[in-house]
mmCIF file with all atom_site columns, C-alpha atoms in Angstrom:
data_model
loop_
_atom_site.group_PDB
_atom_site.id
_atom_site.type_symbol
_atom_site.label_atom_id
_atom_site.label_alt_id
_atom_site.label_comp_id
_atom_site.label_asym_id
_atom_site.label_entity_id
_atom_site.label_seq_id
_atom_site.pdbx_PDB_ins_code
_atom_site.Cartn_x
_atom_site.Cartn_y
_atom_site.Cartn_z
_atom_site.occupancy
_atom_site.B_iso_or_equiv
_atom_site.pdbx_formal_charge
_atom_site.auth_seq_id
_atom_site.auth_comp_id
_atom_site.auth_asym_id
_atom_site.auth_atom_id
_atom_site.pdbx_PDB_model_num
ATOM 1   C CA . MET A 1 1   ? -9.915  18.741 26.063 1.00 86.00 ? 1   MET A CA 1
ATOM 2   C CA . SER A 1 2   ? -8.843  22.071 24.578 1.00 94.00 ? 2   SER A CA 1
ATOM 3   C CA . ILE A 1 3   ? -7.976  22.336 20.898 1.00 96.00 ? 3   ILE A CA 1
ATOM 4   C CA . ASP A 1 4   ? -4.421  23.254 21.925 1.00 97.00 ? 4   ASP A CA 1
ATOM 5   C CA . GLN A 1 5   ? -4.063  19.979 23.827 1.00 97.00 ? 5   GLN A CA 1
ATOM 6   C CA . LEU A 1 6   ? -5.770  17.932 21.100 1.00 97.00 ? 6   LEU A CA 1
ATOM 7   C CA . ALA A 1 7   ? -3.447  19.448 18.492 1.00 98.00 ? 7   ALA A CA 1
ATOM 8   C CA . LYS A 1 8   ? -0.353  18.740 20.611 1.00 98.00 ? 8   LYS A CA 1
ATOM 9   C CA . ASP A 1 9   ? -1.454  15.175 21.380 1.00 98.00 ? 9   ASP A CA 1
ATOM 10  C CA . PHE A 1 10  ? -2.318  14.472 17.731 1.00 97.00 ? 10  PHE A CA 1
ATOM 11  C CA . THR A 1 11  ? 0.952   15.898 16.413 1.00 97.00 ? 11  THR A CA 1
ATOM 12  C CA . GLN A 1 12  ? 2.981   13.908 18.955 1.00 97.00 ? 12  GLN A CA 1
ATOM 13  C CA . ALA A 1 13  ? 1.109   10.685 18.141 1.00 96.00 ? 13  ALA A CA 1
ATOM 14  C CA . VAL A 1 14  ? 1.732   11.196 14.402 1.00 96.00 ? 14  VAL A CA 1
ATOM 15  C CA . ALA A 1 15  ? 5.425   11.988 14.999 1.00 95.00 ? 15  ALA A CA 1
ATOM 16  C CA . GLU A 1 16  ? 5.771   8.797  17.055 1.00 94.00 ? 16  GLU A CA 1
ATOM 17  C CA . ASP A 1 17  ? 3.732   6.755  14.532 1.00 90.00 ? 17  ASP A CA 1
ATOM 18  C CA . ARG A 1 18  ? 1.164   5.799  17.180 1.00 94.00 ? 18  ARG A CA 1
ATOM 19  C CA . GLU A 1 19  ? -1.678  5.149  14.737 1.00 91.00 ? 19  GLU A CA 1
ATOM 20  C CA . ALA A 1 20  ? -4.240  3.928  17.282 1.00 94.00 ? 20  ALA A CA 1
ATOM 21  C CA . ASP A 1 21  ? -3.708  7.074  19.365 1.00 95.00 ? 21  ASP A CA 1
ATOM 22  C CA . TYR A 1 22  ? -4.154  9.602  16.567 1.00 95.00 ? 22  TYR A CA 1
ATOM 23  C CA . GLN A 1 23  ? -6.984  7.628  14.949 1.00 94.00 ? 23  GLN A CA 1
ATOM 24  C CA . ALA A 1 24  ? -8.872  7.820  18.270 1.00 96.00 ? 24  ALA A CA 1
ATOM 25  C CA . MET A 1 25  ? -8.936  11.609 17.757 1.00 97.00 ? 25  MET A CA 1
ATOM 26  C CA . TRP A 1 26  ? -10.862 11.331 14.462 1.00 97.00 ? 26  TRP A CA 1
ATOM 27  C CA . HIS A 1 27  ? -14.555 12.182 14.340 1.00 97.00 ? 27  HIS A CA 1
ATOM 28  C CA . ASP A 1 28  ? -16.643 9.236  13.056 1.00 96.00 ? 28  ASP A CA 1
ATOM 29  C CA . ASN A 1 29  ? -17.687 11.377 10.070 1.00 97.00 ? 29  ASN A CA 1
ATOM 30  C CA . ILE A 1 30  ? -14.199 12.718 9.298  1.00 97.00 ? 30  ILE A CA 1
ATOM 31  C CA . VAL A 1 31  ? -13.563 14.010 5.776  1.00 97.00 ? 31  VAL A CA 1
ATOM 32  C CA . SER A 1 32  ? -10.086 13.922 4.224  1.00 96.00 ? 32  SER A CA 1
ATOM 33  C CA . HIS A 1 33  ? -9.070  16.020 1.182  1.00 96.00 ? 33  HIS A CA 1
ATOM 34  C CA . GLU A 1 34  ? -5.970  15.576 -0.990 1.00 93.00 ? 34  GLU A CA 1
ATOM 35  C CA . PRO A 1 35  ? -5.062  18.071 -3.763 1.00 91.00 ? 35  PRO A CA 1
ATOM 36  C CA . GLN A 1 36  ? -5.191  15.501 -6.537 1.00 86.00 ? 36  GLN A CA 1
ATOM 37  C CA . ASP A 1 37  ? -7.642  13.699 -8.754 1.00 84.00 ? 37  ASP A CA 1
ATOM 38  C CA . GLY A 1 38  ? -8.643  10.131 -8.102 1.00 81.00 ? 38  GLY A CA 1
ATOM 39  C CA . PRO A 1 39  ? -10.442 7.991  -5.566 1.00 79.00 ? 39  PRO A CA 1
ATOM 40  C CA . MET A 1 40  ? -8.473  9.323  -2.596 1.00 82.00 ? 40  MET A CA 1
ATOM 41  C CA . SER A 1 41  ? -8.933  13.008 -3.365 1.00 88.00 ? 41  SER A CA 1
ATOM 42  C CA . LYS A 1 42  ? -11.925 13.034 -0.991 1.00 94.00 ? 42  LYS A CA 1
ATOM 43  C CA . VAL A 1 43  ? -12.493 10.316 1.586  1.00 94.00 ? 43  VAL A CA 1
ATOM 44  C CA . GLU A 1 44  ? -15.463 10.405 3.938  1.00 96.00 ? 44  GLU A CA 1
ATOM 45  C CA . GLY A 1 45  ? -15.905 8.509  7.206  1.00 96.00 ? 45  GLY A CA 1
ATOM 46  C CA . ARG A 1 46  ? -13.635 6.697  9.643  1.00 95.00 ? 46  ARG A CA 1
ATOM 47  C CA . ASP A 1 47  ? -13.688 3.372  7.743  1.00 95.00 ? 47  ASP A CA 1
ATOM 48  C CA . ALA A 1 48  ? -12.763 5.007  4.429  1.00 95.00 ? 48  ALA A CA 1
ATOM 49  C CA . LEU A 1 49  ? -9.923  6.924  6.073  1.00 95.00 ? 49  LEU A CA 1
ATOM 50  C CA . LEU A 1 50  ? -8.638  3.704  7.667  1.00 95.00 ? 50  LEU A CA 1
ATOM 51  C CA . GLN A 1 51  ? -8.597  2.173  4.167  1.00 94.00 ? 51  GLN A CA 1
ATOM 52  C CA . LYS A 1 52  ? -6.694  5.198  2.842  1.00 92.00 ? 52  LYS A CA 1
ATOM 53  C CA . HIS A 1 53  ? -4.092  4.803  5.601  1.00 90.00 ? 53  HIS A CA 1
ATOM 54  C CA . ALA A 1 54  ? -3.820  1.056  4.906  1.00 92.00 ? 54  ALA A CA 1
ATOM 55  C CA . TRP A 1 55  ? -3.196  1.808  1.214  1.00 90.00 ? 55  TRP A CA 1
ATOM 56  C CA . TRP A 1 56  ? -0.445  4.303  2.133  1.00 88.00 ? 56  TRP A CA 1
ATOM 57  C CA . ASN A 1 57  ? 1.203   1.844  4.534  1.00 88.00 ? 57  ASN A CA 1
ATOM 58  C CA . GLU A 1 58  ? 1.167   -0.886 1.859  1.00 91.00 ? 58  GLU A CA 1
ATOM 59  C CA . ASN A 1 59  ? 2.479   1.320  -0.964 1.00 90.00 ? 59  ASN A CA 1
ATOM 60  C CA . ALA A 1 60  ? 4.916   3.768  0.637  1.00 90.00 ? 60  ALA A CA 1
ATOM 61  C CA . GLU A 1 61  ? 8.308   2.897  2.068  1.00 92.00 ? 61  GLU A CA 1
ATOM 62  C CA . MET A 1 62  ? 9.101   5.657  4.545  1.00 91.00 ? 62  MET A CA 1
ATOM 63  C CA . HIS A 1 63  ? 12.820  6.281  5.030  1.00 95.00 ? 63  HIS A CA 1
ATOM 64  C CA . SER A 1 64  ? 12.476  9.286  7.333  1.00 94.00 ? 64  SER A CA 1
ATOM 65  C CA . SER A 1 65  ? 10.000  11.988 8.256  1.00 93.00 ? 65  SER A CA 1
ATOM 66  C CA . THR A 1 66  ? 9.670   15.109 10.350 1.00 95.00 ? 66  THR A CA 1
ATOM 67  C CA . THR A 1 67  ? 6.624   16.686 11.922 1.00 96.00 ? 67  THR A CA 1
ATOM 68  C CA . GLU A 1 68  ? 6.471   20.375 12.848 1.00 97.00 ? 68  GLU A CA 1
ATOM 69  C CA . GLY A 1 69  ? 3.778   22.140 14.800 1.00 97.00 ? 69  GLY A CA 1
ATOM 70  C CA . PRO A 1 70  ? 1.025   22.277 15.671 1.00 98.00 ? 70  PRO A CA 1
ATOM 71  C CA . TYR A 1 71  ? -0.021  25.798 14.754 1.00 98.00 ? 71  TYR A CA 1
ATOM 72  C CA . VAL A 1 72  ? -3.461  26.541 16.227 1.00 98.00 ? 72  VAL A CA 1
ATOM 73  C CA . PHE A 1 73  ? -6.071  29.130 15.188 1.00 98.00 ? 73  PHE A CA 1
ATOM 74  C CA . GLY A 1 74  ? -9.671  28.959 16.379 1.00 97.00 ? 74  GLY A CA 1
ATOM 75  C CA . ASP A 1 75  ? -11.116 25.525 15.663 1.00 97.00 ? 75  ASP A CA 1
ATOM 76  C CA . GLN A 1 76  ? -8.264  24.573 13.314 1.00 98.00 ? 76  GLN A CA 1
ATOM 77  C CA . PHE A 1 77  ? -4.631  23.610 13.540 1.00 98.00 ? 77  PHE A CA 1
ATOM 78  C CA . ALA A 1 78  ? -1.894  22.966 10.986 1.00 98.00 ? 78  ALA A CA 1
ATOM 79  C CA . VAL A 1 79  ? 1.021   20.543 10.960 1.00 98.00 ? 79  VAL A CA 1
ATOM 80  C CA . ARG A 1 80  ? 3.939   20.567 8.515  1.00 97.00 ? 80  ARG A CA 1
ATOM 81  C CA . TYR A 1 81  ? 5.265   17.219 7.338  1.00 96.00 ? 81  TYR A CA 1
ATOM 82  C CA . THR A 1 82  ? 8.408   16.380 5.380  1.00 94.00 ? 82  THR A CA 1
ATOM 83  C CA . MET A 1 83  ? 9.081   12.851 4.171  1.00 93.00 ? 83  MET A CA 1
ATOM 84  C CA . ASP A 1 84  ? 11.743  10.859 2.399  1.00 94.00 ? 84  ASP A CA 1
ATOM 85  C CA . VAL A 1 85  ? 9.654   8.124  0.787  1.00 93.00 ? 85  VAL A CA 1
ATOM 86  C CA . THR A 1 86  ? 9.786   5.533  -1.976 1.00 94.00 ? 86  THR A CA 1
ATOM 87  C CA . MET A 1 87  ? 6.611   4.885  -3.974 1.00 88.00 ? 87  MET A CA 1
ATOM 88  C CA . ASP A 1 88  ? 6.374   2.829  -7.152 1.00 88.00 ? 88  ASP A CA 1
ATOM 89  C CA . GLY A 1 89  ? 10.137  2.306  -7.026 1.00 91.00 ? 89  GLY A CA 1
ATOM 90  C CA . GLU A 1 90  ? 10.860  6.042  -7.073 1.00 93.00 ? 90  GLU A CA 1
ATOM 91  C CA . ARG A 1 91  ? 12.413  7.744  -4.051 1.00 95.00 ? 91  ARG A CA 1
ATOM 92  C CA . SER A 1 92  ? 11.497  11.365 -3.424 1.00 90.00 ? 92  SER A CA 1
ATOM 93  C CA . GLN A 1 93  ? 11.315  14.056 -0.792 1.00 92.00 ? 93  GLN A CA 1
ATOM 94  C CA . MET A 1 94  ? 7.834   15.339 -0.069 1.00 90.00 ? 94  MET A CA 1
ATOM 95  C CA . SER A 1 95  ? 6.589   18.329 1.872  1.00 93.00 ? 95  SER A CA 1
ATOM 96  C CA . GLU A 1 96  ? 3.003   18.973 2.874  1.00 94.00 ? 96  GLU A CA 1
ATOM 97  C CA . VAL A 1 97  ? 0.889   20.858 5.369  1.00 97.00 ? 97  VAL A CA 1
ATOM 98  C CA . GLY A 1 98  ? -2.150  19.274 6.964  1.00 97.00 ? 98  GLY A CA 1
ATOM 99  C CA . VAL A 1 99  ? -4.908  21.602 8.152  1.00 98.00 ? 99  VAL A CA 1
ATOM 100 C CA . TYR A 1 100 ? -7.255  19.988 10.644 1.00 98.00 ? 100 TYR A CA 1
ATOM 101 C CA . THR A 1 101 ? -10.699 21.229 11.699 1.00 98.00 ? 101 THR A CA 1
ATOM 102 C CA . VAL A 1 102 ? -12.011 20.201 15.113 1.00 98.00 ? 102 VAL A CA 1
ATOM 103 C CA . LYS A 1 103 ? -15.695 19.672 15.889 1.00 97.00 ? 103 LYS A CA 1
ATOM 104 C CA . ASP A 1 104 ? -17.135 18.262 19.117 1.00 95.00 ? 104 ASP A CA 1
ATOM 105 C CA . GLY A 1 105 ? -13.635 17.603 20.449 1.00 96.00 ? 105 GLY A CA 1
ATOM 106 C CA . LYS A 1 106 ? -12.583 15.418 17.488 1.00 97.00 ? 106 LYS A CA 1
ATOM 107 C CA . ILE A 1 107 ? -10.886 16.023 14.135 1.00 98.00 ? 107 ILE A CA 1
ATOM 108 C CA . ALA A 1 108 ? -13.766 16.375 11.666 1.00 98.00 ? 108 ALA A CA 1
ATOM 109 C CA . GLU A 1 109 ? -11.757 17.349 8.581  1.00 98.00 ? 109 GLU A CA 1
ATOM 110 C CA . GLU A 1 110 ? -8.205  17.116 7.306  1.00 97.00 ? 110 GLU A CA 1
ATOM 111 C CA . ARG A 1 111 ? -7.035  18.965 4.241  1.00 97.00 ? 111 ARG A CA 1
ATOM 112 C CA . PHE A 1 112 ? -3.543  18.557 2.767  1.00 96.00 ? 112 PHE A CA 1
ATOM 113 C CA . PHE A 1 113 ? -1.503  21.095 0.830  1.00 96.00 ? 113 PHE A CA 1
ATOM 114 C CA . TYR A 1 114 ? 1.549   19.864 -1.079 1.00 91.00 ? 114 TYR A CA 1
ATOM 115 C CA . GLY A 1 115 ? 4.775   21.764 -1.530 1.00 79.00 ? 115 GLY A CA 1
ATOM 116 C CA . THR A 1 116 ? 5.623   22.719 -5.087 1.00 71.00 ? 116 THR A CA 1
ATOM 117 C CA . SER A 1 117 ? 8.736   21.460 -6.821 1.00 61.00 ? 117 SER A CA 1
ATOM 118 C CA . ASP A 1 118 ? 11.176  23.618 -8.734 1.00 53.00 ? 118 ASP A CA 1
#
């Protein structure tokens, strides 16, 4: 599968909240980076990333979200996400860009960039 098709399929699966479909596109040794300190700032391996997703699903109440992209360049693609979410009793609007690196036909790395607030 081409990176263009992988990126389109992944982005569509995320937009439709089809977790099993987009998780099937992860490399077994996937690495996930968040721009924050703490235990989830760098997560390595499929099992650890599944735990990270489980934590998010248990702690975030998603009111709405949008997914834009993908934007492909070489072995990477980017997706822009916006979310209206409640965490720890506080509702906020979030914006982030995920940059994904593909290796051997699977997503080997994801790196998130958060929007700044005024």
